[in-house]
């Protein structure tokens, strides 16, 4: 049974094939949704939320991930408005709305009056991709991190998150959960860093990956080491490692106002393919 006149209903394991067909229409932009589907089989208990699907003439035409993050997938403006209507019926349970600009904006327009003032709006975040080797020399010191690196790595992750998001991930007793996330990425081989002696001077992680793409997050250089090209050469090394061992395309999205980061990524070889938006509560 469809739950609204707009043909929106929660998806489950039986819908996995149709869902992966949907994400496969733009597999790099949709890497987060593809990764979540493959690792949870669309089971709500593993998703920690729901995946909504919108149907037209019996076909899945759009979806929306609703967990800690709300992410529209393959959604037209009309699809986004339908998802907003369903979201209004349940109230806000998410901490972030993120995804391609147009559906995020349409969704936000539909819920803004009821969901309250967000902590921050980031409307035009360039989404960047690399499909080939880096255009500059990689830093040979970049390697996967290990548990022995945690005394340097964990504080760097906290510093990066706080600088990027505006609040500490340890706020409200979140330290244990955040440390577990850092450790999880390390155990998957998705955490990379460069060191000068015992000092961490660059780090980055793979946030999610599919057979088609990997999305990078958490790129960070200590403030006293910035301006030395460490982000460029570090990212070149990460691109080389990830394209060889994780997925053939590397992507990320960056704040429009972060000109130093955008210049660094451009020098490495990243090119803009879309615009993302983020609404943070």
PDB file of C-alpha atoms in Angstrom:
ATOM      1  CA  UNK A   1       0.000   0.000   0.000  1.00  0.00           C
ATOM      2  CA  UNK A   2       1.230   3.494  -0.816  1.00  0.00           C
ATOM      3  CA  UNK A   3       1.139   5.783   2.182  1.00  0.00           C
ATOM      4  CA  UNK A   4       0.085   9.060   0.537  1.00  0.00           C
ATOM      5  CA  UNK A   5      -1.594  10.212  -2.624  1.00  0.00           C
ATOM      6  CA  UNK A   6       1.879  11.041  -3.912  1.00  0.00           C
ATOM      7  CA  UNK A   7       2.887   7.367  -3.990  1.00  0.00           C
ATOM      8  CA  UNK A   8       5.502   7.497  -1.215  1.00  0.00           C
ATOM      9  CA  UNK A   9       6.205   4.456   0.959  1.00  0.00           C
ATOM     10  CA  UNK A  10       9.073   2.995   3.012  1.00  0.00           C
ATOM     11  CA  UNK A  11      11.347   0.648   1.071  1.00  0.00           C
ATOM     12  CA  UNK A  12      12.634  -2.701   2.265  1.00  0.00           C
ATOM     13  CA  UNK A  13      14.849  -5.584   1.218  1.00  0.00           C
ATOM     14  CA  UNK A  14      12.530  -6.561  -1.621  1.00  0.00           C
ATOM     15  CA  UNK A  15      13.119  -3.142  -3.196  1.00  0.00           C
ATOM     16  CA  UNK A  16      16.926  -3.326  -3.210  1.00  0.00           C
ATOM     17  CA  UNK A  17      17.253  -4.111  -6.926  1.00  0.00           C
ATOM     18  CA  UNK A  18      15.011  -1.242  -7.989  1.00  0.00           C
ATOM     19  CA  UNK A  19      16.758   1.089  -5.559  1.00  0.00           C
ATOM     20  CA  UNK A  20      20.235   0.250  -6.895  1.00  0.00           C
ATOM     21  CA  UNK A  21      18.938   0.815 -10.417  1.00  0.00           C
ATOM     22  CA  UNK A  22      17.810   4.266  -9.283  1.00  0.00           C
ATOM     23  CA  UNK A  23      21.154   5.175  -7.671  1.00  0.00           C
ATOM     24  CA  UNK A  24      22.972   3.798 -10.711  1.00  0.00           C
ATOM     25  CA  UNK A  25      21.562   6.599 -12.864  1.00  0.00           C
ATOM     26  CA  UNK A  26      24.100   8.924 -11.208  1.00  0.00           C
ATOM     27  CA  UNK A  27      26.357   6.588  -9.214  1.00  0.00           C
ATOM     28  CA  UNK A  28      28.931   9.161  -8.102  1.00  0.00           C
ATOM     29  CA  UNK A  29      26.479  11.755  -6.801  1.00  0.00           C
ATOM     30  CA  UNK A  30      24.461   8.917  -5.227  1.00  0.00           C
ATOM     31  CA  UNK A  31      27.406   7.082  -3.642  1.00  0.00           C
ATOM     32  CA  UNK A  32      26.150   7.638  -0.064  1.00  0.00           C
ATOM     33  CA  UNK A  33      22.735   6.165  -0.832  1.00  0.00           C
ATOM     34  CA  UNK A  34      24.234   3.262  -2.795  1.00  0.00           C
ATOM     35  CA  UNK A  35      26.601   2.485   0.094  1.00  0.00           C
ATOM     36  CA  UNK A  36      23.820   2.624   2.683  1.00  0.00           C
ATOM     37  CA  UNK A  37      21.622   0.317   0.613  1.00  0.00           C
ATOM     38  CA  UNK A  38      24.331  -2.274   0.025  1.00  0.00           C
ATOM     39  CA  UNK A  39      25.430  -2.338   3.680  1.00  0.00           C
ATOM     40  CA  UNK A  40      21.911  -2.446   5.198  1.00  0.00           C
ATOM     41  CA  UNK A  41      19.893  -4.294   2.551  1.00  0.00           C
ATOM     42  CA  UNK A  42      17.382  -1.446   3.170  1.00  0.00           C
ATOM     43  CA  UNK A  43      16.416  -3.031   6.491  1.00  0.00           C
ATOM     44  CA  UNK A  44      15.200  -0.270   8.880  1.00  0.00           C
ATOM     45  CA  UNK A  45      16.967  -1.844  11.878  1.00  0.00           C
ATOM     46  CA  UNK A  46      20.309  -1.479  10.084  1.00  0.00           C
ATOM     47  CA  UNK A  47      19.509   1.834   8.435  1.00  0.00           C
ATOM     48  CA  UNK A  48      18.779   3.449  11.794  1.00  0.00           C
ATOM     49  CA  UNK A  49      15.854   5.081  10.040  1.00  0.00           C
ATOM     50  CA  UNK A  50      13.932   4.597   6.802  1.00  0.00           C
ATOM     51  CA  UNK A  51      14.408   4.789   3.055  1.00  0.00           C
ATOM     52  CA  UNK A  52      11.352   6.253   1.350  1.00  0.00           C
ATOM     53  CA  UNK A  53      10.545   5.573  -2.266  1.00  0.00           C
ATOM     54  CA  UNK A  54       8.269   7.485  -4.616  1.00  0.00           C
ATOM     55  CA  UNK A  55       6.481   5.582  -7.343  1.00  0.00           C
ATOM     56  CA  UNK A  56       4.899   6.558 -10.655  1.00  0.00           C
ATOM     57  CA  UNK A  57       3.092   3.987 -12.789  1.00  0.00           C
ATOM     58  CA  UNK A  58       4.466   1.242 -10.553  1.00  0.00           C
ATOM     59  CA  UNK A  59       8.101   2.321 -11.054  1.00  0.00           C
ATOM     60  CA  UNK A  60      10.473   3.682  -8.400  1.00  0.00           C
ATOM     61  CA  UNK A  61      11.313   7.207  -9.603  1.00  0.00           C
ATOM     62  CA  UNK A  62      12.950   8.798  -6.522  1.00  0.00           C
ATOM     63  CA  UNK A  63      13.957   8.014  -2.955  1.00  0.00           C
ATOM     64  CA  UNK A  64      14.847   9.728   0.290  1.00  0.00           C
ATOM     65  CA  UNK A  65      17.171   8.479   3.039  1.00  0.00           C
ATOM     66  CA  UNK A  66      15.806   9.444   6.467  1.00  0.00           C
ATOM     67  CA  UNK A  67      18.222   8.720   9.302  1.00  0.00           C
ATOM     68  CA  UNK A  68      20.557  11.118  11.071  1.00  0.00           C
ATOM     69  CA  UNK A  69      20.900  12.629   7.593  1.00  0.00           C
ATOM     70  CA  UNK A  70      18.005  13.229   5.205  1.00  0.00           C
ATOM     71  CA  UNK A  71      19.223  12.767   1.631  1.00  0.00           C
ATOM     72  CA  UNK A  72      16.998  13.039  -1.481  1.00  0.00           C
ATOM     73  CA  UNK A  73      18.011  10.591  -4.214  1.00  0.00           C
ATOM     74  CA  UNK A  74      17.222  11.111  -7.877  1.00  0.00           C
ATOM     75  CA  UNK A  75      14.501  13.531  -6.836  1.00  0.00           C
ATOM     76  CA  UNK A  76      12.840  16.105  -9.066  1.00  0.00           C
ATOM     77  CA  UNK A  77      11.345  19.218  -7.451  1.00  0.00           C
ATOM     78  CA  UNK A  78       7.966  17.480  -7.438  1.00  0.00           C
ATOM     79  CA  UNK A  79       9.458  14.399  -5.751  1.00  0.00           C
ATOM     80  CA  UNK A  80      11.125  16.603  -3.144  1.00  0.00           C
ATOM     81  CA  UNK A  81       7.822  18.297  -2.358  1.00  0.00           C
ATOM     82  CA  UNK A  82       6.166  14.893  -1.920  1.00  0.00           C
ATOM     83  CA  UNK A  83       8.909  13.810   0.491  1.00  0.00           C
ATOM     84  CA  UNK A  84       8.504  17.093   2.388  1.00  0.00           C
ATOM     85  CA  UNK A  85       4.791  16.402   2.823  1.00  0.00           C
ATOM     86  CA  UNK A  86       5.529  13.002   4.321  1.00  0.00           C
ATOM     87  CA  UNK A  87       8.240  14.481   6.544  1.00  0.00           C
ATOM     88  CA  UNK A  88       5.842  17.096   7.904  1.00  0.00           C
ATOM     89  CA  UNK A  89       3.518  14.334   9.089  1.00  0.00           C
ATOM     90  CA  UNK A  90       6.214  12.859  11.328  1.00  0.00           C
ATOM     91  CA  UNK A  91       8.134  15.935  12.467  1.00  0.00           C
ATOM     92  CA  UNK A  92      11.875  16.561  12.323  1.00  0.00           C
ATOM     93  CA  UNK A  93      14.042  13.648  13.449  1.00  0.00           C
ATOM     94  CA  UNK A  94      17.128  14.442  11.359  1.00  0.00           C
ATOM     95  CA  UNK A  95      20.147  16.592  12.185  1.00  0.00           C
ATOM     96  CA  UNK A  96      21.118  17.362   8.582  1.00  0.00           C
ATOM     97  CA  UNK A  97      19.503  17.679   5.156  1.00  0.00           C
ATOM     98  CA  UNK A  98      22.096  17.184   2.429  1.00  0.00           C
ATOM     99  CA  UNK A  99      22.239  16.376  -1.266  1.00  0.00           C
ATOM    100  CA  UNK A 100      21.958  17.975  -4.713  1.00  0.00           C
ATOM    101  CA  UNK A 101      20.982  21.621  -4.443  1.00  0.00           C
ATOM    102  CA  UNK A 102      17.623  21.704  -6.229  1.00  0.00           C
ATOM    103  CA  UNK A 103      15.829  18.881  -4.364  1.00  0.00           C
ATOM    104  CA  UNK A 104      17.317  19.979  -1.014  1.00  0.00           C
ATOM    105  CA  UNK A 105      16.050  23.516  -1.591  1.00  0.00           C
ATOM    106  CA  UNK A 106      12.585  22.280  -2.617  1.00  0.00           C
ATOM    107  CA  UNK A 107      12.414  19.969   0.388  1.00  0.00           C
ATOM    108  CA  UNK A 108      13.505  22.741   2.740  1.00  0.00           C
ATOM    109  CA  UNK A 109      10.937  25.138   1.297  1.00  0.00           C
ATOM    110  CA  UNK A 110       8.278  22.556   2.174  1.00  0.00           C
ATOM    111  CA  UNK A 111       9.297  22.006   5.804  1.00  0.00           C
ATOM    112  CA  UNK A 112      11.007  25.248   6.855  1.00  0.00           C
ATOM    113  CA  UNK A 113       7.998  26.784   8.571  1.00  0.00           C
ATOM    114  CA  UNK A 114       7.537  23.715  10.784  1.00  0.00           C
ATOM    115  CA  UNK A 115      11.076  22.443  11.385  1.00  0.00           C
ATOM    116  CA  UNK A 116      12.473  25.554  13.014  1.00  0.00           C
ATOM    117  CA  UNK A 117      15.515  27.694  12.416  1.00  0.00           C
ATOM    118  CA  UNK A 118      18.564  25.706  11.251  1.00  0.00           C
ATOM    119  CA  UNK A 119      21.967  26.249  12.799  1.00  0.00           C
ATOM    120  CA  UNK A 120      23.494  26.817   9.371  1.00  0.00           C
ATOM    121  CA  UNK A 121      22.553  26.818   5.674  1.00  0.00           C
ATOM    122  CA  UNK A 122      25.180  26.001   3.040  1.00  0.00           C
ATOM    123  CA  UNK A 123      23.465  26.414  -0.301  1.00  0.00           C
ATOM    124  CA  UNK A 124      26.135  26.132  -3.005  1.00  0.00           C
ATOM    125  CA  UNK A 125      28.731  23.454  -2.236  1.00  0.00           C
ATOM    126  CA  UNK A 126      30.709  22.347  -5.308  1.00  0.00           C
ATOM    127  CA  UNK A 127      30.607  18.573  -5.791  1.00  0.00           C
ATOM    128  CA  UNK A 128      33.943  17.467  -7.257  1.00  0.00           C
ATOM    129  CA  UNK A 129      35.073  14.281  -8.996  1.00  0.00           C
ATOM    130  CA  UNK A 130      38.281  12.655 -10.200  1.00  0.00           C
ATOM    131  CA  UNK A 131      38.253   9.824 -12.710  1.00  0.00           C
ATOM    132  CA  UNK A 132      41.974   9.681 -13.461  1.00  0.00           C
ATOM    133  CA  UNK A 133      45.353   9.855 -11.727  1.00  0.00           C
ATOM    134  CA  UNK A 134      46.359  12.958  -9.743  1.00  0.00           C
ATOM    135  CA  UNK A 135      47.871  15.853 -11.657  1.00  0.00           C
ATOM    136  CA  UNK A 136      50.566  16.560  -9.020  1.00  0.00           C
ATOM    137  CA  UNK A 137      53.110  14.427  -7.190  1.00  0.00           C
ATOM    138  CA  UNK A 138      51.581  12.466  -4.281  1.00  0.00           C
ATOM    139  CA  UNK A 139      53.054  12.733  -0.786  1.00  0.00           C
ATOM    140  CA  UNK A 140      54.854   9.389  -0.282  1.00  0.00           C
ATOM    141  CA  UNK A 141      54.313   9.612   3.478  1.00  0.00           C
ATOM    142  CA  UNK A 142      50.536   9.168   3.216  1.00  0.00           C
ATOM    143  CA  UNK A 143      49.462   5.737   4.451  1.00  0.00           C
ATOM    144  CA  UNK A 144      46.558   3.966   6.072  1.00  0.00           C
ATOM    145  CA  UNK A 145      46.310   4.681   9.777  1.00  0.00           C
ATOM    146  CA  UNK A 146      46.556   2.060  12.524  1.00  0.00           C
ATOM    147  CA  UNK A 147      45.527   1.891  16.169  1.00  0.00           C
ATOM    148  CA  UNK A 148      48.996   3.078  17.134  1.00  0.00           C
ATOM    149  CA  UNK A 149      48.160   6.391  15.423  1.00  0.00           C
ATOM    150  CA  UNK A 150      45.111   7.137  17.596  1.00  0.00           C
ATOM    151  CA  UNK A 151      46.866   9.536  20.021  1.00  0.00           C
ATOM    152  CA  UNK A 152      47.521  11.851  17.043  1.00  0.00           C
ATOM    153  CA  UNK A 153      44.628  10.869  14.779  1.00  0.00           C
ATOM    154  CA  UNK A 154      41.671  11.201  17.139  1.00  0.00           C
ATOM    155  CA  UNK A 155      42.425  14.794  18.282  1.00  0.00           C
ATOM    156  CA  UNK A 156      42.940  15.729  14.608  1.00  0.00           C
ATOM    157  CA  UNK A 157      39.523  14.271  13.727  1.00  0.00           C
ATOM    158  CA  UNK A 158      37.884  16.194  16.565  1.00  0.00           C
ATOM    159  CA  UNK A 159      39.611  19.409  15.483  1.00  0.00           C
ATOM    160  CA  UNK A 160      38.573  18.941  11.850  1.00  0.00           C
ATOM    161  CA  UNK A 161      34.942  18.198  12.758  1.00  0.00           C
ATOM    162  CA  UNK A 162      34.720  21.167  15.110  1.00  0.00           C
ATOM    163  CA  UNK A 163      36.238  23.511  12.537  1.00  0.00           C
ATOM    164  CA  UNK A 164      33.985  22.245   9.748  1.00  0.00           C
ATOM    165  CA  UNK A 165      30.662  21.809  11.547  1.00  0.00           C
ATOM    166  CA  UNK A 166      30.973  24.466  14.238  1.00  0.00           C
ATOM    167  CA  UNK A 167      30.402  22.169  17.229  1.00  0.00           C
ATOM    168  CA  UNK A 168      32.551  19.458  18.767  1.00  0.00           C
ATOM    169  CA  UNK A 169      31.580  15.837  18.017  1.00  0.00           C
ATOM    170  CA  UNK A 170      32.212  15.183  21.718  1.00  0.00           C
ATOM    171  CA  UNK A 171      29.463  17.615  22.735  1.00  0.00           C
ATOM    172  CA  UNK A 172      26.632  16.090  24.735  1.00  0.00           C
ATOM    173  CA  UNK A 173      28.592  12.982  25.626  1.00  0.00           C
ATOM    174  CA  UNK A 174      29.333  12.020  22.032  1.00  0.00           C
ATOM    175  CA  UNK A 175      33.026  11.218  22.479  1.00  0.00           C
ATOM    176  CA  UNK A 176      32.601   7.461  22.716  1.00  0.00           C
ATOM    177  CA  UNK A 177      30.403   7.299  19.608  1.00  0.00           C
ATOM    178  CA  UNK A 178      32.741   9.526  17.615  1.00  0.00           C
ATOM    179  CA  UNK A 179      35.819   7.549  18.649  1.00  0.00           C
ATOM    180  CA  UNK A 180      34.006   4.395  17.518  1.00  0.00           C
ATOM    181  CA  UNK A 181      33.370   5.998  14.112  1.00  0.00           C
ATOM    182  CA  UNK A 182      37.044   6.986  13.728  1.00  0.00           C
ATOM    183  CA  UNK A 183      38.056   3.444  14.677  1.00  0.00           C
ATOM    184  CA  UNK A 184      35.532   1.925  12.273  1.00  0.00           C
ATOM    185  CA  UNK A 185      36.943   3.861   9.320  1.00  0.00           C
ATOM    186  CA  UNK A 186      40.469   2.875  10.355  1.00  0.00           C
ATOM    187  CA  UNK A 187      39.527  -0.804  10.547  1.00  0.00           C
ATOM    188  CA  UNK A 188      38.036  -0.639   7.053  1.00  0.00           C
ATOM    189  CA  UNK A 189      41.258   0.800   5.663  1.00  0.00           C
ATOM    190  CA  UNK A 190      39.465   4.063   4.903  1.00  0.00           C
ATOM    191  CA  UNK A 191      41.564   6.370   7.105  1.00  0.00           C
ATOM    192  CA  UNK A 192      44.724   7.983   5.689  1.00  0.00           C
ATOM    193  CA  UNK A 193      47.356  10.276   7.185  1.00  0.00           C
ATOM    194  CA  UNK A 194      50.860  11.646   6.742  1.00  0.00           C
ATOM    195  CA  UNK A 195      53.275  12.185   9.637  1.00  0.00           C
ATOM    196  CA  UNK A 196      56.415  14.227  10.258  1.00  0.00           C
ATOM    197  CA  UNK A 197      58.080  12.114  12.900  1.00  0.00           C
ATOM    198  CA  UNK A 198      55.268  11.496  15.375  1.00  0.00           C
ATOM    199  CA  UNK A 199      53.274  14.587  14.319  1.00  0.00           C
ATOM    200  CA  UNK A 200      50.215  14.198  12.067  1.00  0.00           C
ATOM    201  CA  UNK A 201      50.417  16.792   9.287  1.00  0.00           C
ATOM    202  CA  UNK A 202      47.582  15.630   6.971  1.00  0.00           C
ATOM    203  CA  UNK A 203      44.572  13.372   7.192  1.00  0.00           C
ATOM    204  CA  UNK A 204      41.510  12.332   5.192  1.00  0.00           C
ATOM    205  CA  UNK A 205      38.972   9.505   5.203  1.00  0.00           C
ATOM    206  CA  UNK A 206      36.688   7.660   2.830  1.00  0.00           C
ATOM    207  CA  UNK A 207      33.185   8.356   4.136  1.00  0.00           C
ATOM    208  CA  UNK A 208      31.381   5.848   1.910  1.00  0.00           C
ATOM    209  CA  UNK A 209      32.072   3.762  -1.167  1.00  0.00           C
ATOM    210  CA  UNK A 210      30.321   1.682  -3.799  1.00  0.00           C
ATOM    211  CA  UNK A 211      31.601  -0.358  -6.742  1.00  0.00           C
ATOM    212  CA  UNK A 212      31.494   2.908  -8.719  1.00  0.00           C
ATOM    213  CA  UNK A 213      32.820   5.665  -6.462  1.00  0.00           C
ATOM    214  CA  UNK A 214      34.272   6.657  -3.094  1.00  0.00           C
ATOM    215  CA  UNK A 215      33.465   9.897  -1.294  1.00  0.00           C
ATOM    216  CA  UNK A 216      36.214  11.619   0.705  1.00  0.00           C
ATOM    217  CA  UNK A 217      35.591  13.479   3.962  1.00  0.00           C
ATOM    218  CA  UNK A 218      37.581  14.988   6.826  1.00  0.00           C
ATOM    219  CA  UNK A 219      40.463  16.509   4.861  1.00  0.00           C
ATOM    220  CA  UNK A 220      42.556  18.412   7.406  1.00  0.00           C
ATOM    221  CA  UNK A 221      45.990  19.938   7.910  1.00  0.00           C
ATOM    222  CA  UNK A 222      47.041  21.436  11.286  1.00  0.00           C
ATOM    223  CA  UNK A 223      46.796  25.246  11.205  1.00  0.00           C
ATOM    224  CA  UNK A 224      50.548  25.703  11.740  1.00  0.00           C
ATOM    225  CA  UNK A 225      51.290  23.535   8.683  1.00  0.00           C
ATOM    226  CA  UNK A 226      48.876  25.168   6.229  1.00  0.00           C
ATOM    227  CA  UNK A 227      50.131  26.976   3.156  1.00  0.00           C
ATOM    228  CA  UNK A 228      52.857  24.392   2.516  1.00  0.00           C
ATOM    229  CA  UNK A 229      51.023  22.324  -0.111  1.00  0.00           C
ATOM    230  CA  UNK A 230      50.344  19.425   2.267  1.00  0.00           C
ATOM    231  CA  UNK A 231      46.651  19.259   1.374  1.00  0.00           C
ATOM    232  CA  UNK A 232      47.432  19.039  -2.346  1.00  0.00           C
ATOM    233  CA  UNK A 233      50.124  16.365  -2.135  1.00  0.00           C
ATOM    234  CA  UNK A 234      48.207  14.494   0.581  1.00  0.00           C
ATOM    235  CA  UNK A 235      45.015  14.406  -1.469  1.00  0.00           C
ATOM    236  CA  UNK A 236      46.978  13.305  -4.532  1.00  0.00           C
ATOM    237  CA  UNK A 237      48.209  10.323  -2.507  1.00  0.00           C
ATOM    238  CA  UNK A 238      44.717   9.569  -1.210  1.00  0.00           C
ATOM    239  CA  UNK A 239      43.291   9.684  -4.744  1.00  0.00           C
ATOM    240  CA  UNK A 240      45.982   7.280  -5.948  1.00  0.00           C
ATOM    241  CA  UNK A 241      45.362   4.817  -3.084  1.00  0.00           C
ATOM    242  CA  UNK A 242      41.570   4.997  -3.270  1.00  0.00           C
ATOM    243  CA  UNK A 243      41.358   4.637  -7.051  1.00  0.00           C
ATOM    244  CA  UNK A 244      43.687   1.641  -6.907  1.00  0.00           C
ATOM    245  CA  UNK A 245      42.162  -0.162  -3.935  1.00  0.00           C
ATOM    246  CA  UNK A 246      38.635   1.135  -3.203  1.00  0.00           C
ATOM    247  CA  UNK A 247      36.719   2.562  -6.200  1.00  0.00           C
ATOM    248  CA  UNK A 248      37.511   3.961  -9.663  1.00  0.00           C
ATOM    249  CA  UNK A 249      36.095   7.468  -9.104  1.00  0.00           C
ATOM    250  CA  UNK A 250      36.876   9.740  -6.154  1.00  0.00           C
ATOM    251  CA  UNK A 251      34.424  12.470  -5.117  1.00  0.00           C
ATOM    252  CA  UNK A 252      33.871  15.038  -2.396  1.00  0.00           C
ATOM    253  CA  UNK A 253      31.962  18.252  -1.814  1.00  0.00           C
ATOM    254  CA  UNK A 254      33.402  21.459  -0.413  1.00  0.00           C
ATOM    255  CA  UNK A 255      32.024  24.707   0.974  1.00  0.00           C
ATOM    256  CA  UNK A 256      31.744  27.398  -1.683  1.00  0.00           C
ATOM    257  CA  UNK A 257      33.528  29.951   0.520  1.00  0.00           C
ATOM    258  CA  UNK A 258      36.537  27.693   1.187  1.00  0.00           C
ATOM    259  CA  UNK A 259      38.726  29.074  -1.585  1.00  0.00           C
ATOM    260  CA  UNK A 260      42.023  27.533  -0.335  1.00  0.00           C
ATOM    261  CA  UNK A 261      40.493  24.056  -0.341  1.00  0.00           C
ATOM    262  CA  UNK A 262      38.873  24.567  -3.739  1.00  0.00           C
ATOM    263  CA  UNK A 263      42.201  25.696  -5.235  1.00  0.00           C
ATOM    264  CA  UNK A 264      43.972  22.716  -3.686  1.00  0.00           C
ATOM    265  CA  UNK A 265      41.457  20.218  -5.070  1.00  0.00           C
ATOM    266  CA  UNK A 266      41.631  21.837  -8.504  1.00  0.00           C
ATOM    267  CA  UNK A 267      45.414  21.479  -8.549  1.00  0.00           C
ATOM    268  CA  UNK A 268      45.087  17.788  -7.687  1.00  0.00           C
ATOM    269  CA  UNK A 269      42.735  17.325 -10.645  1.00  0.00           C
ATOM    270  CA  UNK A 270      39.212  17.453  -9.193  1.00  0.00           C
ATOM    271  CA  UNK A 271      36.532  19.020 -11.385  1.00  0.00           C
ATOM    272  CA  UNK A 272      33.073  20.252 -10.433  1.00  0.00           C
ATOM    273  CA  UNK A 273      30.144  18.114 -11.629  1.00  0.00           C
ATOM    274  CA  UNK A 274      27.238  19.318  -9.469  1.00  0.00           C
ATOM    275  CA  UNK A 275      26.238  21.557  -6.571  1.00  0.00           C
ATOM    276  CA  UNK A 276      25.211  20.244  -3.170  1.00  0.00           C
ATOM    277  CA  UNK A 277      23.381  21.982  -0.327  1.00  0.00           C
ATOM    278  CA  UNK A 278      23.427  21.275   3.413  1.00  0.00           C
ATOM    279  CA  UNK A 279      20.954  22.361   6.092  1.00  0.00           C
ATOM    280  CA  UNK A 280      22.290  21.743   9.617  1.00  0.00           C
ATOM    281  CA  UNK A 281      20.287  21.772  12.853  1.00  0.00           C
TER     282      UNK A 281
END
